[in-house]
CSV table of C-alpha atoms in Angstrom, one decimal:
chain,number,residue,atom,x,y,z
A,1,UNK,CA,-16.2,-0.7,14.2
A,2,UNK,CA,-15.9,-0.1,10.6
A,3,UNK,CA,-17.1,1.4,7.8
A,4,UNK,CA,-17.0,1.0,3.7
A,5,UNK,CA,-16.4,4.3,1.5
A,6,UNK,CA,-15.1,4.6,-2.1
A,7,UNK,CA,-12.1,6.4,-3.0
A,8,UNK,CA,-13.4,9.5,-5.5
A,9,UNK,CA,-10.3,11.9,-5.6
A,10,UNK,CA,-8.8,13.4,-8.3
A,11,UNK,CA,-5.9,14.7,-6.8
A,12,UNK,CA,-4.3,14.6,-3.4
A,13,UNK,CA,-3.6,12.6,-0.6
A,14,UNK,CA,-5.9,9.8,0.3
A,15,UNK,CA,-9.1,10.6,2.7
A,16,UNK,CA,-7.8,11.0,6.3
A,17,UNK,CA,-9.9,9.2,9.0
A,18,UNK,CA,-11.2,11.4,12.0
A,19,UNK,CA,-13.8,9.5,13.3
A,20,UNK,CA,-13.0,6.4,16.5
A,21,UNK,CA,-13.6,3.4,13.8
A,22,UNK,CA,-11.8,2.3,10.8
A,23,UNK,CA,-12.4,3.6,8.3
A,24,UNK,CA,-12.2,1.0,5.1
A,25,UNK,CA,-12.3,3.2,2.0
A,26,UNK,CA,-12.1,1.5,-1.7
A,27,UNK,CA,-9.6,3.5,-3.6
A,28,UNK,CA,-8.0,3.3,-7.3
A,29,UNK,CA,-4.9,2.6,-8.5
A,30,UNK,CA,-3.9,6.4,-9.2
A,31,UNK,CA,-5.0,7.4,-5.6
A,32,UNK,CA,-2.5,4.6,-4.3
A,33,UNK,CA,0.1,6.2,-6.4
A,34,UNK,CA,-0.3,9.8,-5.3
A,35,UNK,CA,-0.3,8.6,-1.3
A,36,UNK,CA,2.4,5.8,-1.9
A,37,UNK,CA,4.8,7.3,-4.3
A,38,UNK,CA,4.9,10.6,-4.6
A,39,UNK,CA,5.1,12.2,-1.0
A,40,UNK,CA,6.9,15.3,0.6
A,41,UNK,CA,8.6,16.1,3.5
A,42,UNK,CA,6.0,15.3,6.3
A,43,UNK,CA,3.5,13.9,4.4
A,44,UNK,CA,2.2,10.1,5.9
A,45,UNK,CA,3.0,7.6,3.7
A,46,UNK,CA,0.9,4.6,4.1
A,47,UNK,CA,2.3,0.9,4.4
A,48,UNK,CA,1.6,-1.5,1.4
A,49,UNK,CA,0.6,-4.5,2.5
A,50,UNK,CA,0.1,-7.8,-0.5
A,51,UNK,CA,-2.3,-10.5,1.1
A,52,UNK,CA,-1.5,-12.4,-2.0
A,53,UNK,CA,0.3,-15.8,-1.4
A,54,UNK,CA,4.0,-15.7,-1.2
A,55,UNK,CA,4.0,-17.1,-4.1
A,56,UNK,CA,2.6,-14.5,-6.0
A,57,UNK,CA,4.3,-11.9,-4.1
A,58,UNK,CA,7.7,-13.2,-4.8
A,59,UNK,CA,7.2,-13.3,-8.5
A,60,UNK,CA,6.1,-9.6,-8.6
A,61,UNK,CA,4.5,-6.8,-6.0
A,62,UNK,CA,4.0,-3.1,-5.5
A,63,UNK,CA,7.7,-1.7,-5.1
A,64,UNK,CA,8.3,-1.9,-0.9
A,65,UNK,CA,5.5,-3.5,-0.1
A,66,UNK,CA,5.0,-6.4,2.5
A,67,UNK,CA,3.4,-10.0,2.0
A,68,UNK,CA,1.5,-10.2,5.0
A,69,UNK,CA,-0.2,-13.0,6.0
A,70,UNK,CA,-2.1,-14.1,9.5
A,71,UNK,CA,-0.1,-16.5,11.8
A,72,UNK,CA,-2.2,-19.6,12.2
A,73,UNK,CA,-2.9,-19.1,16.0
A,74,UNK,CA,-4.9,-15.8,14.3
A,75,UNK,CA,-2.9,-14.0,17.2
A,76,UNK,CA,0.2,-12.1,15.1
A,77,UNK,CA,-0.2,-10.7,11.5
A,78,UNK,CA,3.4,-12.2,9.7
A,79,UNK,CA,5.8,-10.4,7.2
A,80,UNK,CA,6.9,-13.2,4.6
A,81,UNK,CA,8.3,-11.0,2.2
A,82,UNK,CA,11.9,-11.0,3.9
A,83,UNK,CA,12.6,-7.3,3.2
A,84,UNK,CA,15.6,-5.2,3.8
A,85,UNK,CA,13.3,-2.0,3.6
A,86,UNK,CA,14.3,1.3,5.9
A,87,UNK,CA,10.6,0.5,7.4
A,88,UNK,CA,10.8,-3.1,8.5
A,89,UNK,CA,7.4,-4.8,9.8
A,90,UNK,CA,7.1,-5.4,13.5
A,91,UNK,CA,4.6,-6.4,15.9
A,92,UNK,CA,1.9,-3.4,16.1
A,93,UNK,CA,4.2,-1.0,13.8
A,94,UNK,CA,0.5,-1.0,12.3
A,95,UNK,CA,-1.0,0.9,15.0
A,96,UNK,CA,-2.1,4.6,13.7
A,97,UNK,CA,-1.1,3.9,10.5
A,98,UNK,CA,-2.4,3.9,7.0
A,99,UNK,CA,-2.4,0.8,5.2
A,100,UNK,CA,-3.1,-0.1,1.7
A,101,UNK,CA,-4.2,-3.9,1.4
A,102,UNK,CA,-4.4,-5.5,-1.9
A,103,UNK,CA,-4.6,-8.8,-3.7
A,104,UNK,CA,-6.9,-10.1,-5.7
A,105,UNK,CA,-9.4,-8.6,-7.5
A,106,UNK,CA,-12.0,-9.5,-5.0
A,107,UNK,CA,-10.7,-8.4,-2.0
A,108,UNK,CA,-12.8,-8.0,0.3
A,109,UNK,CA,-13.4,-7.2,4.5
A,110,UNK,CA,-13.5,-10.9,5.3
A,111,UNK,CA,-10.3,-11.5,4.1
A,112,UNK,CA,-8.1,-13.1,7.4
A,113,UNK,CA,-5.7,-10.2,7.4
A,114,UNK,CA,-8.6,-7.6,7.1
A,115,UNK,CA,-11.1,-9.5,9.2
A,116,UNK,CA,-7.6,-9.0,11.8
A,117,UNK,CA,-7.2,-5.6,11.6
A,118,UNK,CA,-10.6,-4.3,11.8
A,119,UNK,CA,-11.2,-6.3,14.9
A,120,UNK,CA,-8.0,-4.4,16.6
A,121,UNK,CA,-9.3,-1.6,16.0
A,122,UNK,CA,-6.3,0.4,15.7
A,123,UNK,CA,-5.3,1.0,12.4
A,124,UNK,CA,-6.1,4.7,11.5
A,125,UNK,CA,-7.9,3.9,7.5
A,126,UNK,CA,-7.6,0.3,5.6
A,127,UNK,CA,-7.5,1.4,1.8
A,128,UNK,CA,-8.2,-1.6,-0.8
A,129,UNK,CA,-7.2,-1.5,-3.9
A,130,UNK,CA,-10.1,-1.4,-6.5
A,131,UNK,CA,-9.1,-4.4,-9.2
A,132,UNK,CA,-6.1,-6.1,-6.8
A,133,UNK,CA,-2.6,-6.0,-8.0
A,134,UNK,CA,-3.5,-6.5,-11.6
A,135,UNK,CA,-5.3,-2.9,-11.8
A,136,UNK,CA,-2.4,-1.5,-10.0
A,137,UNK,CA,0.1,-3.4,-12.2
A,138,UNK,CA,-1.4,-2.7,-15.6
A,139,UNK,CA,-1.1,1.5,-14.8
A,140,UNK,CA,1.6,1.5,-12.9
A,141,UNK,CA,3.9,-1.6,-14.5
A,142,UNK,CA,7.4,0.4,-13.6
A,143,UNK,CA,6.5,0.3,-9.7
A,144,UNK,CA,6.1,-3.4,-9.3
A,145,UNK,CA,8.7,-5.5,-8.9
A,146,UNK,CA,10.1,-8.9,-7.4
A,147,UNK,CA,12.8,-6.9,-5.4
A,148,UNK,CA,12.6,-6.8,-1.6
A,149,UNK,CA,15.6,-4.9,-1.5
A,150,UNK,CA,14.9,-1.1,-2.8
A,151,UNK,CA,13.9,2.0,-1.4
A,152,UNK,CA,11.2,4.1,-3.0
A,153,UNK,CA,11.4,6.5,-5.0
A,154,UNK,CA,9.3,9.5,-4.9
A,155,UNK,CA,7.8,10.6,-8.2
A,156,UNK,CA,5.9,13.9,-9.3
A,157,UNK,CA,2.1,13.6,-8.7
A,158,UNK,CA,0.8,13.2,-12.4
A,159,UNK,CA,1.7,10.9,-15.2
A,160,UNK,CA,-0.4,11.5,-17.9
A,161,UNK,CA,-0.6,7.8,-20.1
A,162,UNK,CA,0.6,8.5,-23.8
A,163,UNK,CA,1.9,11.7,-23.5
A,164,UNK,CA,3.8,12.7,-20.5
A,165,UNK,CA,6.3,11.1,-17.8
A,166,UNK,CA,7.9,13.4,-15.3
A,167,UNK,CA,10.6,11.2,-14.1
A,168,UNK,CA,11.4,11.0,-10.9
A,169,UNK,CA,12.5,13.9,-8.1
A,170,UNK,CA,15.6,13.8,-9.0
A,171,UNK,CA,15.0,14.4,-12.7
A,172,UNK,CA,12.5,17.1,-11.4
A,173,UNK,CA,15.4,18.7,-9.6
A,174,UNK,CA,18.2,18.7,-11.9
A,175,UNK,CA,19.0,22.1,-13.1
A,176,UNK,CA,20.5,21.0,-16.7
């Protein structure tokens, strides 16, 4: 019921799934940005989830993301991260949804939380993060954090490394 695809986008939204399976697709740090960080209006925003331990996830994680882990009856997938987010975690809030997974750097299906959802079944894609939190960390060090507590922020769609930073929307926006 599933099936593997790498992420290779330039620009844009991540891949959409159309077909009756999962679809897992391996995307990069700057694809996760773009889908995650930088939406409009109507556009889906996926759910971060960090299969890290706790541990890890308290000291620092993708900015509103959840620590996820699976219950140890393997029946309910758990939120540990004790978030005040407008989007709290619930039982099958999941279901036709995008999610992001990430953790290590070798990630992979069989991990519990994965194995989970791609035995449901009703998830609409799984993206995993090419290089963990690390990869996403080292590009992207101003969007992780240990905070629980904050909203995103939208940001424009490119930041080029060593020469340009657009701010965020609001700095887009201001007329001055």
């Amino acid at each position: 019921r599933s099936s593997t695809r790498s992420s290779s986008q330039s620009a844009g939204a991540l891949p959409l799934n159309t077909a009756e399976m999962v679809v897992v697709v391996k995307a990069q740090a700057q694809d996760i940005f773009r889908a995650a960080y930088t939406s409009c209006g109507s556009d889906r925003v996926p759910y971060l989830i960090d299969v890290r331990p706790t541990k890890d996830f308290k000291k620092r994680h993708l900015a509103h993301s959840f620590n996820i882990q699976l219950s140890k009856n393997a029946k309910v997938l758990a939120d540990y991260s004790k978030s005040t987010y407008k989007i709290s975690w619930s039982d099958k809030c999941w279901w036709d949804k995008d999610l992001v997974i990430y953790g290590s750097e070798t990630l992979r299906d069989e991990h519990p939380v994965m194995a989970f959802l791609l035995a449901e079944g009703r998830v609409r894609n799984i993206f995993i993060l090419v290089g963990g939190f690390r990869a996403f960390e080292a590009k992207y060090d101003f969007l992780c954090t240990a905070s629980t507590r904050s909203e995103p922020k939208n940001y424009p769609s490119e930041i080029l490394p060593g020469f340009m930073f657009l701010g965020t929307w609001e700095h887009a926006e201001d007329q001055a």
